[in-house]
Amino acid sequence: MGRRWAARLSLAAGVAALLVLVVFGGLVSLVLMGVGWAGLALSAAGVWWMLTHTGRIRVLAVLLLVAVPLAVLALYAAAGLLWVVLVSLGLWALAVFAGRAALVEDAPPAMPEHPARRPERPFLIMNPRSGGGKVTKFRLAERARALGAEVVVLDPDRPQDVAELAREAVRRGADLLGVAGGDGTQALVAGVAVAHDLPFVVISAGTRNHFALDLGLDRKNPARCLEALTDGVELRVDLGYLRAGSPEEPEEPAEPGTEVVFVNSASFGVYAEVVQSPAYRDDKVRTILEMLPDLLAQESGARLSVRGDGPVLDAPQAVLVSNNPYQRGDSAGLGRRERLDTGELGVLGVHVGSAAEAAELLLRGGQQGRGLTETTAREVVVDADAPVIPVGVDGEALTLPTPVRCRLAPGALRVRVPRHRPGVRLGAPPMDWRRVRRLALTMGRAAAGRGPA
């Protein structure tokens, strides 16, 4: 019943949004709608010119970005229709929200949970610098030791091999490995856990905690992740591997330690090139603005070629290969993955060659089309016209020999998580007006006994 009414509300709000424009604005409102779309297109073009040029053209692009929205708002106000546009936008937002809520039950089911016994000799590695000092702020080391865990707090002034620390703990009899730190550190220790078939605990003490987000863990209070040691369940999730300089058809599996592990994603192209710069850490914005014009014009950096299960991506400016695909409509990987156990890599390729293509990409809402390729694959090979290429692996900057082969080990990682996790929920799927309409009308007929549910 709730889904039916949510779908009906969505359709009603969508129709009302259009009626408000037509009834109160007449033909003038339709013209102003066109002005609004044109403003979005010009803004997208301005962003493109700002990123791909320097000097006077960049200054003019910034002025365009400021002037266009102000001019559009001024036109709406001058026509006395600013309130009409705002009400219509509000109704449209309600329509999308209600429609996505109606489709929630069509989203993929949550990952299955398996019983897990309490570990006897857990071993945890904690990075005191991660997340602005969350290890100290939440007294994670003290709390973990009180639960019987052996804890190593990394020395901020001395580089340490966290994978070797984990392997040494296994040799001493550890029956669980875990990390309080960033995703890059998580990946290193996760690889050791898989090699020894041990459960792995994620403690969300990093800055962004993308992996923890997709596991449904509490990212605001990492101390709650320690509940996995006493009242936990086990998820079997996929783990990503990069094999650098691999032959076209590897005849044998790679030896342990010869592949780079990732829990989230590996990025190639523009982003990977930028983060390699020594200046990036000190001044991110300036470094990006200085390097992007040449990189986007492909006057510097390697020319990439990406082969997966579908057509070859030739010369993309940026490529993101993720451990399971991100939600549709969130192609930048800034949101979440519904599941981590599908056995498929997510592949996103971006190639924008002009201001017109940048505008089209914005107006399409980041959906697949010209300039954006989004697909899945069991295996991906990234090659280039250079012997080595920069790669961003879970936020860490690396350089690897080409070609780079990306693969998943399905269900290889045994992640121990708390039984009760605040982030476990079905995400709202992308808006689909046809499905919303069918849901509202079909369920209505079924409720009246005139058709199947």
Short mmCIF file of C-alpha atoms in Angstrom, two decimals:
data_model
loop_
_atom_site.label_atom_id
_atom_site.label_comp_id
_atom_site.label_asym_id
_atom_site.label_seq_id
_atom_site.Cartn_x
_atom_site.Cartn_y
_atom_site.Cartn_z
CA MET A 1 0.00 0.00 0.00
CA GLY A 2 2.79 2.44 0.90
CA ARG A 3 4.56 1.92 -2.43
CA ARG A 4 1.34 2.50 -4.36
CA TRP A 5 0.67 5.82 -2.62
CA ALA A 6 4.29 6.92 -2.98
CA ALA A 7 4.08 6.23 -6.72
CA ARG A 8 0.80 8.12 -6.96
CA LEU A 9 2.26 11.06 -5.02
CA SER A 10 5.22 11.08 -7.39
CA LEU A 11 3.02 11.25 -10.47
CA ALA A 12 0.75 13.89 -8.91
CA ALA A 13 3.71 16.09 -7.87
CA GLY A 14 5.28 15.76 -11.31
CA VAL A 15 2.07 16.81 -13.05
CA ALA A 16 1.59 19.65 -10.54
CA ALA A 17 5.10 20.93 -11.24
CA LEU A 18 4.24 21.29 -14.93
CA LEU A 19 0.78 22.74 -14.24
CA VAL A 20 2.19 25.45 -11.96
CA LEU A 21 4.45 26.60 -14.78
CA VAL A 22 1.71 26.56 -17.42
CA VAL A 23 -1.16 27.98 -15.32
CA PHE A 24 0.73 30.80 -13.60
CA GLY A 25 3.31 31.53 -16.25
CA GLY A 26 1.66 30.63 -19.52
CA LEU A 27 3.86 30.67 -22.58
CA VAL A 28 6.32 32.97 -20.84
CA SER A 29 7.14 30.24 -18.32
CA LEU A 30 7.94 27.83 -21.14
CA VAL A 31 10.33 30.36 -22.61
CA LEU A 32 11.96 30.83 -19.22
CA MET A 33 12.33 27.07 -18.87
CA GLY A 34 14.31 27.14 -22.08
CA VAL A 35 16.38 30.00 -20.67
CA GLY A 36 17.11 27.87 -17.60
CA TRP A 37 18.31 24.92 -19.68
CA ALA A 38 20.42 27.25 -21.79
CA GLY A 39 21.91 28.66 -18.60
CA LEU A 40 22.87 25.17 -17.44
CA ALA A 41 24.49 24.46 -20.79
CA LEU A 42 26.47 27.71 -20.70
CA SER A 43 27.56 26.99 -17.12
CA ALA A 44 28.82 23.55 -18.16
CA ALA A 45 30.69 25.14 -21.06
CA GLY A 46 32.18 27.66 -18.65
CA VAL A 47 33.43 24.87 -16.39
CA TRP A 48 35.01 23.15 -19.40
CA TRP A 49 36.74 26.32 -20.59
CA MET A 50 37.97 27.03 -17.06
CA LEU A 51 39.50 23.56 -16.76
CA THR A 52 41.03 23.40 -20.24
CA HIS A 53 42.49 26.89 -20.58
CA THR A 54 44.71 29.29 -18.70
CA GLY A 55 45.15 33.06 -18.69
CA ARG A 56 42.44 35.31 -20.10
CA ILE A 57 40.17 32.52 -21.29
CA ARG A 58 40.08 31.02 -17.79
CA VAL A 59 39.24 34.43 -16.29
CA LEU A 60 36.43 34.91 -18.83
CA ALA A 61 35.14 31.40 -18.06
CA VAL A 62 34.96 32.20 -14.33
CA LEU A 63 33.09 35.42 -15.10
CA LEU A 64 30.67 33.42 -17.25
CA LEU A 65 30.06 30.97 -14.40
CA VAL A 66 29.13 33.86 -12.12
CA ALA A 67 27.15 35.93 -14.61
CA VAL A 68 24.96 33.23 -16.18
CA PRO A 69 23.10 32.09 -13.02
CA LEU A 70 22.62 35.68 -11.91
CA ALA A 71 21.25 36.63 -15.32
CA VAL A 72 18.81 33.70 -15.33
CA LEU A 73 17.53 34.60 -11.86
CA ALA A 74 17.20 38.25 -12.89
CA LEU A 75 15.10 37.29 -15.92
CA TYR A 76 12.80 35.16 -13.74
CA ALA A 77 12.43 38.00 -11.23
CA ALA A 78 11.81 40.60 -13.95
CA ALA A 79 9.01 38.45 -15.38
CA GLY A 80 7.51 38.09 -11.90
CA LEU A 81 7.86 34.33 -12.13
CA LEU A 82 10.69 33.59 -9.72
CA TRP A 83 8.25 32.17 -7.17
CA VAL A 84 6.60 30.05 -9.86
CA VAL A 85 9.93 28.51 -10.85
CA LEU A 86 10.88 27.82 -7.23
CA VAL A 87 7.51 26.17 -6.45
CA SER A 88 7.74 24.09 -9.61
CA LEU A 89 11.25 22.95 -8.74
CA GLY A 90 10.11 22.05 -5.23
CA LEU A 91 7.25 19.95 -6.59
CA TRP A 92 9.58 18.26 -9.05
CA ALA A 93 12.00 17.41 -6.24
CA LEU A 94 9.09 15.92 -4.28
CA ALA A 95 8.07 13.88 -7.32
CA VAL A 96 11.56 12.41 -7.70
CA PHE A 97 11.88 11.72 -3.97
CA ALA A 98 8.52 9.97 -3.77
CA GLY A 99 9.18 8.02 -6.97
CA ARG A 100 12.50 6.70 -5.76
CA ALA A 101 10.92 5.79 -2.42
CA ALA A 102 8.27 3.79 -4.27
CA LEU A 103 10.99 1.85 -6.10
CA VAL A 104 13.10 1.01 -3.04
CA GLU A 105 11.85 -2.57 -2.83
CA ASP A 106 13.08 -3.09 -6.40
CA ALA A 107 16.64 -2.39 -5.24
CA PRO A 108 19.08 -5.32 -4.91
CA PRO A 109 18.78 -7.24 -1.63
CA ALA A 110 21.35 -6.81 1.10
CA MET A 111 24.39 -9.06 1.20
CA PRO A 112 23.76 -12.32 3.10
CA GLU A 113 25.15 -12.60 6.64
CA HIS A 114 26.79 -15.73 8.06
CA PRO A 115 27.25 -16.76 11.71
CA ALA A 116 30.68 -16.05 13.17
CA ARG A 117 32.30 -17.25 16.37
CA ARG A 118 34.15 -14.86 18.64
CA PRO A 119 37.88 -14.65 17.78
CA GLU A 120 40.39 -15.78 20.38
CA ARG A 121 43.45 -13.84 19.19
CA PRO A 122 42.38 -10.78 17.18
CA PHE A 123 45.11 -8.50 15.85
CA LEU A 124 44.43 -4.87 14.93
CA ILE A 125 46.59 -2.23 13.26
CA MET A 126 45.71 1.40 13.96
CA ASN A 127 46.94 4.54 12.20
CA PRO A 128 46.81 7.50 14.62
CA ARG A 129 46.98 10.02 11.74
CA SER A 130 43.96 8.74 9.83
CA GLY A 131 40.77 10.76 9.89
CA GLY A 132 42.35 13.64 11.79
CA GLY A 133 43.24 11.50 14.80
CA LYS A 134 40.13 9.34 15.28
CA VAL A 135 42.16 6.54 16.88
CA THR A 136 43.03 8.83 19.78
CA LYS A 137 39.75 10.75 19.86
CA PHE A 138 37.67 7.59 20.27
CA ARG A 139 40.22 5.70 22.39
CA LEU A 140 40.14 2.86 19.91
CA ALA A 141 43.34 1.15 21.04
CA GLU A 142 42.28 1.07 24.70
CA ARG A 143 38.78 -0.17 23.83
CA ALA A 144 40.13 -2.92 21.57
CA ARG A 145 42.65 -4.13 24.14
CA ALA A 146 39.87 -4.31 26.73
CA LEU A 147 38.12 -6.73 24.37
CA GLY A 148 41.19 -8.96 24.20
CA ALA A 149 42.74 -7.74 20.95
CA GLU A 150 46.44 -7.25 20.31
CA VAL A 151 46.85 -3.73 18.97
CA VAL A 152 49.75 -2.11 17.12
CA VAL A 153 49.53 1.69 16.85
CA LEU A 154 51.68 2.85 13.94
CA ASP A 155 54.48 5.31 14.61
CA PRO A 156 53.68 8.51 12.65
CA ASP A 157 57.40 9.33 12.33
CA ARG A 158 58.56 5.93 11.09
CA PRO A 159 57.30 4.19 7.95
CA GLN A 160 56.11 0.65 8.69
CA ASP A 161 55.10 -2.22 6.43
CA VAL A 162 51.55 -2.92 7.59
CA ALA A 163 51.25 -6.05 5.43
CA GLU A 164 54.36 -7.50 7.06
CA LEU A 165 53.02 -6.61 10.51
CA ALA A 166 49.86 -8.56 9.65
CA ARG A 167 51.82 -11.55 8.32
CA GLU A 168 53.94 -11.63 11.47
CA ALA A 169 50.78 -11.60 13.60
CA VAL A 170 49.46 -14.58 11.62
CA ARG A 171 52.69 -16.45 12.28
CA ARG A 172 52.16 -15.83 16.01
CA GLY A 173 48.67 -17.33 15.83
CA ALA A 174 46.29 -14.40 15.13
CA ASP A 175 42.86 -15.65 14.09
CA LEU A 176 41.48 -12.27 12.94
CA LEU A 177 43.04 -9.20 11.33
CA GLY A 178 41.69 -5.67 11.35
CA VAL A 179 42.58 -2.07 10.56
CA ALA A 180 41.62 1.32 11.94
CA GLY A 181 42.75 3.60 9.14
CA GLY A 182 42.24 4.66 5.56
CA ASP A 183 41.07 2.49 2.69
CA GLY A 184 44.60 2.10 1.32
CA THR A 185 45.76 0.54 4.60
CA GLN A 186 42.58 -1.55 4.76
CA ALA A 187 43.39 -3.03 1.34
CA LEU A 188 46.94 -4.03 2.28
CA VAL A 189 45.87 -5.98 5.36
CA ALA A 190 42.77 -7.38 3.63
CA GLY A 191 45.10 -9.02 1.11
CA VAL A 192 46.94 -10.78 3.94
CA ALA A 193 43.64 -11.89 5.49
CA VAL A 194 42.55 -13.45 2.18
CA ALA A 195 45.91 -15.19 1.70
CA HIS A 196 45.47 -16.91 5.08
CA ASP A 197 41.65 -17.29 4.96
CA LEU A 198 41.17 -15.20 8.10
CA PRO A 199 38.27 -12.89 8.96
CA PHE A 200 38.90 -9.16 8.57
CA VAL A 201 37.52 -6.26 10.61
CA VAL A 202 37.08 -2.73 9.22
CA ILE A 203 37.20 0.14 11.75
CA SER A 204 36.02 3.38 10.17
CA ALA A 205 38.84 5.62 11.38
CA GLY A 206 39.80 7.02 7.97
CA THR A 207 38.77 10.29 6.33
CA ARG A 208 36.21 9.16 3.75
CA ASN A 209 35.74 5.49 4.72
CA HIS A 210 34.21 4.44 1.40
CA PHE A 211 34.64 0.74 2.16
CA ALA A 212 33.03 1.15 5.59
CA LEU A 213 30.11 3.00 3.98
CA ASP A 214 29.34 0.12 1.65
CA LEU A 215 29.57 -2.36 4.52
CA GLY A 216 26.96 -0.35 6.43
CA LEU A 217 29.32 0.55 9.28
CA ASP A 218 29.01 3.56 11.57
CA ARG A 219 31.34 6.19 10.11
CA LYS A 220 30.64 8.80 12.77
CA ASN A 221 31.57 6.59 15.72
CA PRO A 222 34.29 4.09 14.73
CA ALA A 223 34.23 2.60 18.23
CA ARG A 224 30.99 0.85 17.29
CA CYS A 225 32.91 -1.18 14.69
CA LEU A 226 34.65 -2.97 17.57
CA GLU A 227 31.36 -4.69 18.35
CA ALA A 228 32.32 -7.07 15.54
CA LEU A 229 34.79 -8.68 17.99
CA THR A 230 32.05 -9.70 20.42
CA ASP A 231 28.77 -9.80 18.50
CA GLY A 232 29.60 -10.09 14.84
CA VAL A 233 28.43 -11.70 11.64
CA GLU A 234 30.42 -12.44 8.52
CA LEU A 235 30.01 -11.09 4.99
CA ARG A 236 31.77 -12.69 2.04
CA VAL A 237 32.80 -9.85 -0.26
CA ASP A 238 34.88 -9.53 -3.40
CA LEU A 239 38.44 -8.24 -3.39
CA GLY A 240 40.10 -6.42 -6.29
CA TYR A 241 43.58 -7.10 -7.66
CA LEU A 242 45.86 -5.31 -10.11
CA ARG A 243 48.50 -7.30 -11.93
CA ALA A 244 50.98 -4.89 -13.50
CA GLY A 245 52.93 -5.61 -16.66
CA SER A 246 50.96 -8.84 -17.05
CA PRO A 247 51.07 -10.81 -20.29
CA GLU A 248 48.07 -10.81 -22.58
CA GLU A 249 46.87 -14.18 -21.30
CA PRO A 250 48.46 -15.08 -17.94
CA GLU A 251 48.99 -18.84 -17.88
CA GLU A 252 49.26 -19.15 -14.08
CA PRO A 253 47.80 -17.30 -11.10
CA ALA A 254 50.02 -14.57 -9.71
CA GLU A 255 52.21 -15.41 -6.75
CA PRO A 256 51.05 -13.93 -3.40
CA GLY A 257 52.34 -10.40 -2.98
CA THR A 258 52.87 -9.79 -6.70
CA GLU A 259 49.46 -8.13 -7.19
CA VAL A 260 48.20 -4.82 -5.83
CA VAL A 261 45.03 -5.17 -3.75
CA PHE A 262 42.14 -2.70 -3.75
CA VAL A 263 38.90 -2.68 -1.77
CA ASN A 264 37.26 0.27 -3.58
CA SER A 265 38.72 1.31 -6.91
CA ALA A 266 41.68 1.91 -9.16
CA SER A 267 41.74 5.11 -11.19
CA PHE A 268 43.71 5.83 -14.36
CA GLY A 269 44.19 8.96 -16.42
CA VAL A 270 43.61 12.54 -15.29
CA TYR A 271 43.05 11.97 -11.56
CA ALA A 272 45.89 9.47 -11.29
CA GLU A 273 48.25 11.89 -13.09
CA VAL A 274 47.35 14.81 -10.81
CA VAL A 275 47.80 12.98 -7.51
CA GLN A 276 51.31 11.93 -8.58
CA SER A 277 52.46 15.55 -8.42
CA PRO A 278 54.53 16.37 -5.30
CA ALA A 279 52.68 19.71 -5.11
CA TYR A 280 49.26 18.03 -4.88
CA ARG A 281 49.43 17.36 -1.14
CA ASP A 282 50.28 20.97 -0.30
CA ASP A 283 47.96 22.80 -2.70
CA LYS A 284 45.38 20.51 -4.32
CA VAL A 285 43.29 23.17 -6.10
CA ARG A 286 46.20 25.02 -7.65
CA THR A 287 47.88 21.80 -8.77
CA ILE A 288 44.67 20.57 -10.42
CA LEU A 289 44.08 23.86 -12.23
CA GLU A 290 47.68 23.95 -13.47
CA MET A 291 47.79 20.37 -14.73
CA LEU A 292 44.29 19.84 -16.13
CA PRO A 293 44.54 21.90 -19.37
CA ASP A 294 47.31 19.73 -20.81
CA LEU A 295 45.88 16.49 -19.42
CA LEU A 296 42.35 17.06 -20.76
CA ALA A 297 43.73 18.09 -24.14
CA GLN A 298 45.92 14.95 -23.94
CA GLU A 299 49.00 17.01 -24.62
CA SER A 300 50.61 15.31 -21.62
CA GLY A 301 50.07 12.02 -19.90
CA ALA A 302 49.70 8.57 -21.43
CA ARG A 303 47.07 7.67 -24.03
CA LEU A 304 44.97 4.90 -22.50
CA SER A 305 43.18 1.93 -24.00
CA VAL A 306 40.73 -0.10 -21.93
CA ARG A 307 39.52 -3.60 -22.78
CA GLY A 308 36.79 -5.38 -20.86
CA ASP A 309 33.83 -7.55 -21.76
CA GLY A 310 32.48 -4.98 -24.21
CA PRO A 311 33.88 -2.56 -26.80
CA VAL A 312 37.37 -1.15 -26.34
CA LEU A 313 37.53 2.33 -24.79
CA ASP A 314 40.06 4.26 -26.84
CA ALA A 315 41.85 7.26 -25.35
CA PRO A 316 39.56 8.01 -22.38
CA GLN A 317 40.69 10.94 -20.29
CA ALA A 318 39.84 9.16 -17.06
CA VAL A 319 38.97 5.60 -16.11
CA LEU A 320 37.62 4.26 -12.82
CA VAL A 321 37.65 0.50 -12.23
CA SER A 322 35.73 -0.35 -9.06
CA ASN A 323 35.30 -3.40 -6.88
CA ASN A 324 31.63 -3.91 -7.90
CA PRO A 325 29.76 -1.11 -9.70
CA TYR A 326 28.57 2.05 -8.01
CA GLN A 327 24.90 2.97 -8.13
CA ARG A 328 23.64 4.29 -11.45
CA GLY A 329 23.55 8.06 -11.36
CA ASP A 330 26.60 8.09 -9.08
CA SER A 331 29.24 7.43 -11.67
CA ALA A 332 31.93 9.43 -9.92
CA GLY A 333 31.99 6.87 -7.17
CA LEU A 334 31.13 9.44 -4.53
CA GLY A 335 28.19 7.50 -3.15
CA ARG A 336 27.86 3.80 -2.48
CA ARG A 337 27.79 0.35 -3.99
CA GLU A 338 24.65 -1.63 -3.24
CA ARG A 339 26.58 -4.90 -3.06
CA LEU A 340 30.18 -6.03 -2.83
CA ASP A 341 29.60 -9.64 -3.86
CA THR A 342 28.43 -9.61 -7.50
CA GLY A 343 31.80 -10.75 -8.86
CA GLU A 344 31.85 -7.91 -11.41
CA LEU A 345 34.05 -4.86 -11.77
CA GLY A 346 32.43 -1.50 -12.40
CA VAL A 347 34.02 0.36 -15.30
CA LEU A 348 33.61 4.07 -15.94
CA GLY A 349 35.33 5.84 -18.82
CA VAL A 350 35.15 9.59 -19.43
CA HIS A 351 36.10 11.40 -22.62
CA VAL A 352 34.91 14.97 -23.06
CA GLY A 353 36.41 16.73 -26.03
CA SER A 354 34.52 20.02 -26.17
CA ALA A 355 32.35 22.47 -24.28
CA ALA A 356 29.31 21.08 -26.13
CA GLU A 357 30.02 17.56 -24.86
CA ALA A 358 30.53 18.88 -21.31
CA ALA A 359 27.16 20.64 -21.50
CA GLU A 360 25.46 17.51 -22.85
CA LEU A 361 26.91 15.43 -20.03
CA LEU A 362 25.56 17.87 -17.43
CA LEU A 363 22.10 18.08 -19.01
CA ARG A 364 21.89 14.29 -19.12
CA GLY A 365 22.49 14.21 -15.38
CA GLY A 366 25.69 12.19 -15.67
CA GLN A 367 23.90 9.32 -17.42
CA GLN A 368 25.65 7.15 -19.98
CA GLY A 369 25.95 8.71 -23.39
CA ARG A 370 28.45 10.64 -25.43
CA GLY A 371 31.43 11.42 -23.22
CA LEU A 372 30.57 8.82 -20.56
CA THR A 373 30.79 5.04 -20.79
CA GLU A 374 29.57 2.93 -17.88
CA THR A 375 29.65 -0.86 -17.88
CA THR A 376 30.64 -3.95 -15.91
CA ALA A 377 33.21 -6.63 -16.63
CA ARG A 378 34.75 -9.74 -15.13
CA GLU A 379 38.22 -8.54 -16.06
CA VAL A 380 39.63 -5.26 -17.37
CA VAL A 381 42.98 -4.59 -19.06
CA VAL A 382 44.27 -1.00 -19.10
CA ASP A 383 47.06 -0.43 -21.62
CA ALA A 384 48.85 2.73 -22.71
CA ASP A 385 51.41 4.14 -25.12
CA ALA A 386 53.86 4.35 -22.20
CA PRO A 387 55.82 1.64 -20.34
CA VAL A 388 54.52 2.81 -16.95
CA ILE A 389 51.42 4.77 -15.94
CA PRO A 390 50.22 6.45 -12.75
CA VAL A 391 47.42 4.68 -10.90
CA GLY A 392 45.36 5.83 -7.93
CA VAL A 393 44.60 2.76 -5.80
CA ASP A 394 42.15 3.40 -2.95
CA GLY A 395 43.47 6.95 -2.72
CA GLU A 396 47.16 5.97 -2.84
CA ALA A 397 49.37 7.18 -5.71
CA LEU A 398 51.32 4.43 -7.51
CA THR A 399 53.09 3.95 -10.83
CA LEU A 400 52.73 0.55 -12.50
CA PRO A 401 54.11 -1.09 -15.66
CA THR A 402 51.66 -1.55 -18.53
CA PRO A 403 49.45 -3.30 -19.29
CA VAL A 404 47.58 -3.38 -15.98
CA ARG A 405 45.12 -6.25 -15.56
CA CYS A 406 42.25 -5.69 -13.09
CA ARG A 407 40.32 -8.62 -11.67
CA LEU A 408 38.16 -9.65 -8.74
CA ALA A 409 38.45 -12.59 -6.39
CA PRO A 410 34.72 -13.28 -5.80
CA GLY A 411 33.75 -13.75 -2.18
CA ALA A 412 37.39 -14.01 -1.15
CA LEU A 413 37.32 -11.58 1.79
CA ARG A 414 35.61 -12.66 5.01
CA VAL A 415 34.59 -9.36 6.58
CA ARG A 416 33.47 -9.50 10.22
CA VAL A 417 30.96 -6.72 10.95
CA PRO A 418 28.73 -5.88 13.93
CA ARG A 419 25.39 -7.65 13.89
CA HIS A 420 23.60 -4.29 14.21
CA ARG A 421 24.89 -1.64 11.83
CA PRO A 422 23.31 1.79 11.23
CA GLY A 423 24.10 1.88 7.53
CA VAL A 424 22.37 -1.35 6.51
CA ARG A 425 19.50 -0.24 4.34
CA LEU A 426 18.29 -0.55 0.82
CA GLY A 427 19.36 2.48 -1.18
CA ALA A 428 16.82 4.29 -3.33
CA PRO A 429 17.25 3.23 -6.97
CA PRO A 430 17.49 5.73 -9.85
CA MET A 431 14.28 7.42 -10.89
CA ASP A 432 12.36 5.56 -13.59
CA TRP A 433 9.11 7.28 -14.55
CA ARG A 434 7.80 4.30 -16.53
CA ARG A 435 8.21 1.97 -13.58
CA VAL A 436 6.63 4.49 -11.21
CA ARG A 437 3.62 4.90 -13.50
CA ARG A 438 3.26 1.15 -13.95
CA LEU A 439 3.58 0.61 -10.20
CA ALA A 440 0.88 3.17 -9.38
CA LEU A 441 -1.62 1.96 -11.97
CA THR A 442 -0.99 -1.79 -11.79
CA MET A 443 -1.12 -1.96 -8.00
CA GLY A 444 -4.26 0.12 -8.05
CA ARG A 445 -5.97 -2.38 -10.39
CA ALA A 446 -4.70 -5.29 -8.30
CA ALA A 447 -6.08 -3.76 -5.11
CA ALA A 448 -9.47 -3.45 -6.79
CA GLY A 449 -9.31 -7.09 -7.93
CA ARG A 450 -8.89 -6.22 -11.64
CA GLY A 451 -5.39 -7.41 -12.30
CA PRO A 452 -2.25 -9.07 -10.99
CA ALA A 453 -0.06 -7.38 -8.43
#
